[in-house]
CSV table of C-alpha atoms in Angstrom, one decimal:
chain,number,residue,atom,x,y,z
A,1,UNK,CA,0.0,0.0,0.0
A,2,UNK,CA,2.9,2.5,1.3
A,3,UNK,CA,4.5,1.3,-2.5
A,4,UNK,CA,1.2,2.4,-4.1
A,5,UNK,CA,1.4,5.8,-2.5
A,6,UNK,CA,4.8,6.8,-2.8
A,7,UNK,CA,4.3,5.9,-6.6
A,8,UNK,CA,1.5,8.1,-6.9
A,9,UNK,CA,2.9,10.7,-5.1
A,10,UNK,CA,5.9,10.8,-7.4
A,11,UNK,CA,3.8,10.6,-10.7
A,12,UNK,CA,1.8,13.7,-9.2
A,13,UNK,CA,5.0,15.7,-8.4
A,14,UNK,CA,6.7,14.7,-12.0
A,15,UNK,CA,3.6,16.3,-13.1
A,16,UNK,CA,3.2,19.4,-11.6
A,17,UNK,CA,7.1,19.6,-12.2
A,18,UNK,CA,6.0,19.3,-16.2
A,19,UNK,CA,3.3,21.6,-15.5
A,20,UNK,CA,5.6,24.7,-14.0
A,21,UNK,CA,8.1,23.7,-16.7
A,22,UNK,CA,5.6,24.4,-19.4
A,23,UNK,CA,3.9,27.6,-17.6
A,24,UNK,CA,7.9,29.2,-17.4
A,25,UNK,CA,7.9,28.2,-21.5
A,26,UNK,CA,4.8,30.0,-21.7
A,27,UNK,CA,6.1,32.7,-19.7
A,28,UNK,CA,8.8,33.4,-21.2
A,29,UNK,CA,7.5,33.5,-24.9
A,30,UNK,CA,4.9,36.0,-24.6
A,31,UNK,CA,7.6,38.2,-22.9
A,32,UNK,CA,9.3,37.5,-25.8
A,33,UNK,CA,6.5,38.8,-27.8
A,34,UNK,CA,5.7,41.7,-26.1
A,35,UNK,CA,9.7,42.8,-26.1
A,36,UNK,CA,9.5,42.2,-29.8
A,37,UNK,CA,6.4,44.4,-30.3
A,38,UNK,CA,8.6,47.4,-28.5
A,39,UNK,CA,11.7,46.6,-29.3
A,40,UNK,CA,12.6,46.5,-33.2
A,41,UNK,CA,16.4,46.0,-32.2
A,42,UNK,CA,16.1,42.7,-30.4
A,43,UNK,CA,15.6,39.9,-33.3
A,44,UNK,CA,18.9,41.7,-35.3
A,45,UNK,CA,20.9,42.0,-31.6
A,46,UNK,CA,19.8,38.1,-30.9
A,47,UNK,CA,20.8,36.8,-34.2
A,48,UNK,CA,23.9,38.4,-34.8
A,49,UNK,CA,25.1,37.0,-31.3
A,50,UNK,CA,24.3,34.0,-32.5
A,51,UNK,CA,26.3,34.7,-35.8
A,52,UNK,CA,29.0,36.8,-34.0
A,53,UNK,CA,30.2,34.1,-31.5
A,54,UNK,CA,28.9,30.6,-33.5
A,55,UNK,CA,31.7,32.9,-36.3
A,56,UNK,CA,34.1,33.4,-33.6
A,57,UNK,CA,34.6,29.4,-32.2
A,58,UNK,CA,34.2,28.2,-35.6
A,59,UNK,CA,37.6,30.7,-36.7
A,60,UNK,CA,39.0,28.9,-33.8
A,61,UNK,CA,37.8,25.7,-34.8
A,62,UNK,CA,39.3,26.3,-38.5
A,63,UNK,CA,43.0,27.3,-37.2
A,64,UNK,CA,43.3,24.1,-34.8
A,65,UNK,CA,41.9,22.4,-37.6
A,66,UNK,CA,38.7,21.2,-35.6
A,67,UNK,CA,36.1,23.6,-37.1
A,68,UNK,CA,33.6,21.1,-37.1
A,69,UNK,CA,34.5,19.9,-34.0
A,70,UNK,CA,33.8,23.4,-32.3
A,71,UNK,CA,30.7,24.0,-34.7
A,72,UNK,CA,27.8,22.9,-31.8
A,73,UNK,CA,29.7,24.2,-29.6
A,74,UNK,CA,29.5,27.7,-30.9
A,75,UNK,CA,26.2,27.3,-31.5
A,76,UNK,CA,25.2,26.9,-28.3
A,77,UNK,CA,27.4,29.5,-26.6
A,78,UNK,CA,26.0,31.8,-29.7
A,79,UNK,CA,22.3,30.7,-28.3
A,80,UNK,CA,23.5,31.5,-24.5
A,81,UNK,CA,25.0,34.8,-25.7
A,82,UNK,CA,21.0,35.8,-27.3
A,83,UNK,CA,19.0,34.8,-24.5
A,84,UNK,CA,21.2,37.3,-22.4
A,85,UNK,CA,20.9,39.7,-24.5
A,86,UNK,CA,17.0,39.1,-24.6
A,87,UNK,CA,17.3,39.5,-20.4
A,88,UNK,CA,18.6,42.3,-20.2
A,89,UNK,CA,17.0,44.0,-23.3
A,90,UNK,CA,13.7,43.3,-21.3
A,91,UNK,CA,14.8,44.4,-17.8
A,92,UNK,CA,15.8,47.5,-19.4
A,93,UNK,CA,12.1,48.2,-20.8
A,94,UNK,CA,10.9,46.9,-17.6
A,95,UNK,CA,12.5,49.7,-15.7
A,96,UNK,CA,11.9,52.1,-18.3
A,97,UNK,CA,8.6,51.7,-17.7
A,98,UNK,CA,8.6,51.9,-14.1
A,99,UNK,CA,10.9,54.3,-13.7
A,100,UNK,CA,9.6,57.8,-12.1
A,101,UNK,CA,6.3,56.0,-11.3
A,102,UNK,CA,4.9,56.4,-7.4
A,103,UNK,CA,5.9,52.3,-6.2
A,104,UNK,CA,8.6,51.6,-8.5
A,105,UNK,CA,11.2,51.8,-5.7
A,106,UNK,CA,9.7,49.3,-4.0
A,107,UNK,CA,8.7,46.9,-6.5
A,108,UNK,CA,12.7,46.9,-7.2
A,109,UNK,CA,13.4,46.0,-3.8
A,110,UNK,CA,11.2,43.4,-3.9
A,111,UNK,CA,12.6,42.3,-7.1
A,112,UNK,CA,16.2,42.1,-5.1
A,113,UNK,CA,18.2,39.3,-5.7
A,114,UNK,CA,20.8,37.9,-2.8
A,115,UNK,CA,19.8,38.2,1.5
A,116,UNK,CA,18.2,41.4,1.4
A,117,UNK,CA,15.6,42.3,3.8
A,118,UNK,CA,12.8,44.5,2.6
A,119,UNK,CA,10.5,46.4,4.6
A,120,UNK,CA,8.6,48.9,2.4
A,121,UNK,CA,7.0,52.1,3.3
A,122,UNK,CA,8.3,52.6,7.0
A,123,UNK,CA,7.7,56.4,6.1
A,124,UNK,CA,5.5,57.7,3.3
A,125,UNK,CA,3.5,61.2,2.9
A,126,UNK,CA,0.4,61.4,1.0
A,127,UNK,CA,1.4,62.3,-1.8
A,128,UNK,CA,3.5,59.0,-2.0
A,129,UNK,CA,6.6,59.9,-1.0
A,130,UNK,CA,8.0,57.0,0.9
A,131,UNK,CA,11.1,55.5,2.8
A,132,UNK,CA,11.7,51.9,2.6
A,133,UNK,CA,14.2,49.8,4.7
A,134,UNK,CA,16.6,47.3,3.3
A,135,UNK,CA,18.9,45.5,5.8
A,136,UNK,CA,21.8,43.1,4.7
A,137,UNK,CA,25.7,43.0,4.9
A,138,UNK,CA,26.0,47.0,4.4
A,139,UNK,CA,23.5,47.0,7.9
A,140,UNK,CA,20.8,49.6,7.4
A,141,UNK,CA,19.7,51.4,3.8
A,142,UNK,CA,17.1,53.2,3.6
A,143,UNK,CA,15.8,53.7,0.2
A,144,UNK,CA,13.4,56.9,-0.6
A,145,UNK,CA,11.7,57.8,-4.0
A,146,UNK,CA,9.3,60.9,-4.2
A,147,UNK,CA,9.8,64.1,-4.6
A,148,UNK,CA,13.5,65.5,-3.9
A,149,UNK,CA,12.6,68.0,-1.4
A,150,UNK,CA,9.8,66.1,0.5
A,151,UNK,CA,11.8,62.8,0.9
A,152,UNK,CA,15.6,64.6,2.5
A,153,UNK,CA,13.2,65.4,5.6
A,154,UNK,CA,11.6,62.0,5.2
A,155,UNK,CA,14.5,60.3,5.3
A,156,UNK,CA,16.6,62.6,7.9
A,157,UNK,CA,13.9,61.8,10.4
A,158,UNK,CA,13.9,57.4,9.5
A,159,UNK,CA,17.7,57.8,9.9
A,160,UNK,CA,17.2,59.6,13.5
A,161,UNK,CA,14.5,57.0,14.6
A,162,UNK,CA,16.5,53.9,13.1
A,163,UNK,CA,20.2,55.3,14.4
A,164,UNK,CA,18.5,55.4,18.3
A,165,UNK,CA,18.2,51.3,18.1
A,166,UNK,CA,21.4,50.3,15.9
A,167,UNK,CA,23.9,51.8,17.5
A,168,UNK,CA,27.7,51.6,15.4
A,169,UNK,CA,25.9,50.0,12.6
A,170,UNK,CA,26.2,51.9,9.4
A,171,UNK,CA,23.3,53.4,7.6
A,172,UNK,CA,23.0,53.8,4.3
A,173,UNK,CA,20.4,56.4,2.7
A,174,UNK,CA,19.7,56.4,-1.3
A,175,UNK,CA,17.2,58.8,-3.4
A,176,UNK,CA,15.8,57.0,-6.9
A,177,UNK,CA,15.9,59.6,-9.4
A,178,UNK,CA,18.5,61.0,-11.6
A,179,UNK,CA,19.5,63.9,-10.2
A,180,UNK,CA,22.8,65.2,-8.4
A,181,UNK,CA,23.2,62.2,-5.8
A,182,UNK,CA,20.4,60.2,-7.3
A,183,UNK,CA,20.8,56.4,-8.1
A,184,UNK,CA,18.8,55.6,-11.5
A,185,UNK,CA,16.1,52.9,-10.5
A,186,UNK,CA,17.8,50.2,-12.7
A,187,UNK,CA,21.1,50.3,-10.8
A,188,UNK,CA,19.3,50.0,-7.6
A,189,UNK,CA,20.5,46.5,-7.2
A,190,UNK,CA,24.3,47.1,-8.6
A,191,UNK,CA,24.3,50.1,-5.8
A,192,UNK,CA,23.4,47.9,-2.8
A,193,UNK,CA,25.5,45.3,-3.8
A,194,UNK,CA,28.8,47.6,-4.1
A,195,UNK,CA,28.4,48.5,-0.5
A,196,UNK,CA,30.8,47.2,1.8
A,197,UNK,CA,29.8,43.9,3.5
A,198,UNK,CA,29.5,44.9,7.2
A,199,UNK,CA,27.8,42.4,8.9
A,200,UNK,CA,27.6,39.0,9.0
A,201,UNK,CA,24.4,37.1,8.6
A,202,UNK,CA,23.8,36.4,12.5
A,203,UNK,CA,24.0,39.7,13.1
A,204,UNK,CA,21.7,40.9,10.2
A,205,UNK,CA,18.9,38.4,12.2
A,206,UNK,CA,19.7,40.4,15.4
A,207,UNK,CA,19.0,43.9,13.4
A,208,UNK,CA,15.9,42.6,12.3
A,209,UNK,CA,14.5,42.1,15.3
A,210,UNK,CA,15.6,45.1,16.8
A,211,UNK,CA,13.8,47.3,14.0
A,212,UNK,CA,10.3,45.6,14.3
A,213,UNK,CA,9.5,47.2,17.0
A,214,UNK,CA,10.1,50.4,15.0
A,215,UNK,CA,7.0,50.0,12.7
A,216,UNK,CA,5.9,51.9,9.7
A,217,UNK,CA,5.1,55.4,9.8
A,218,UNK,CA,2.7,56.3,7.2
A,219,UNK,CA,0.3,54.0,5.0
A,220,UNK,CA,1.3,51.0,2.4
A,221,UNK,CA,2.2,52.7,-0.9
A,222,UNK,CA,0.1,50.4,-4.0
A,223,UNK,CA,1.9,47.2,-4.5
A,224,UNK,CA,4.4,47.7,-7.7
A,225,UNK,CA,4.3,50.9,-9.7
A,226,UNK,CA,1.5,53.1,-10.5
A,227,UNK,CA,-0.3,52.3,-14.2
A,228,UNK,CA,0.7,55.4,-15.9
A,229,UNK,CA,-2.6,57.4,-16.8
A,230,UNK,CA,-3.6,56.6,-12.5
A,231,UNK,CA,-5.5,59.1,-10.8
A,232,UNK,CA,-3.3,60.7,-8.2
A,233,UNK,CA,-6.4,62.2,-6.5
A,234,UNK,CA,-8.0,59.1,-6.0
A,235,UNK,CA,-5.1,57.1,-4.3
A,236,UNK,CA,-4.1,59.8,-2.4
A,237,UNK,CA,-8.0,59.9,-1.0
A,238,UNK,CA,-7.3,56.0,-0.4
A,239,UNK,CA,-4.0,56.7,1.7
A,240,UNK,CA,-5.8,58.9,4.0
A,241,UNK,CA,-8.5,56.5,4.8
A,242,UNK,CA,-6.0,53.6,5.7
């Protein structure tokens, strides 16, 4: 009987492994479509990697007189070489999208790869400024995106409130924007991970429980960036009732 289970139980996991398999395929071609609707350059960029470096390890090939050999192999490194190109051509309209929209700070943060730990909107205004905290190796970064001259007295008084529990612990504070001192949204995630490694993961847990008691001052911006075309007026009205 036990036999009879486990078999089931691995025919049901083989196929919802299938099943996410196909859904990423499916995924990942209409993302394809959509980039190739907006983005005239990517078929040429894609095939001439392919043509560029399949070239390059066939030259190779032809002067150690294994050209054929090396053919596949440049093949497949000229097929690696396109989907990269196809990643980062769509990250870049991605944040070219979001970019200067109310949300779009956090829904990078979110989007953070490596031991980052995100708390958005410990500070916001109504008209959606906010502060978010990141903590990791660096210790404390607070990340604001809003207006320029709303969110320097945001974030002076989240550094004063957050400095009282951490002690020697560094803090880091960043604007989104691209102004003097500004980090552009898409090199959020280079930024933070640039910054010296100060702490050690242990002690990262120990901040983190230190800070909740701090709470969030101010209400939950919308969850990713704003649709462009949104009516400020109207989630402004909803901040306030929150």
């Amino acid at each position: 009987m036990a036999g009879k289970l486990d078999k089931e139980a691995a025919k049901q996991a083989k196929k919802e492994k299938r099943a996410a398999s196909k859904a990423r395929r499916g995924q990942i071609f209409e993302a394809f479509k959509m980039q190739r609707r907006e983005d005239k350059a990517l078929i040429p960029w894609m095939v001439g990697a392919i043509l560029v470096v399949t070239g390059v390890v066939f030259g190779i090939g032809f002067l150690l007189d294994l050209q054929w050999v090396l053919l596949p192999i440049g093949i497949m490194l000229g097929v690696l070489a396109a989907v990269i190109i196809f990643g980062r051509r769509v990250q870049k309209t991605v944040y070219s999208k979001a970019d200067g929209q109310p949300g779009a700070a956090a829904w990078a943060l979110d989007n953070l790869r490596g031991r980052w730990r995100v708390t958005q909107t410990v500070a916001a205004t109504t008209q959606l400024d906010a502060v978010h905290r990141v903590l990791g190796g660096p210790g404390v970064v607070l990340v604001a995106e809003g207006a320029p001259h709303r969110v320097k007295g945001l974030l002076a008084q989240e550094k004063k409130r957050v400095s009282r529990l951490v002690g020697e612990t560094p803090i880091y504070d960043i604007v989104i924007g691209h102004g003097e001192n500004q980090i552009p949204l898409r090199r959020l995630q280079n930024y933070l991970m640039k910054l010296p490694r100060n702490l050690k993961p242990a002690q990262v847990d120990a901040l983190e429980a230190k800070l909740a008691a701090l709470g969030n001052r101010g209400a939950a911006l919308p969850k990713g960036p704003m649709p462009q075309g949104a009516k400020m007026r109207n989630v402004q009205r909803t901040i306030r009732r929150r």
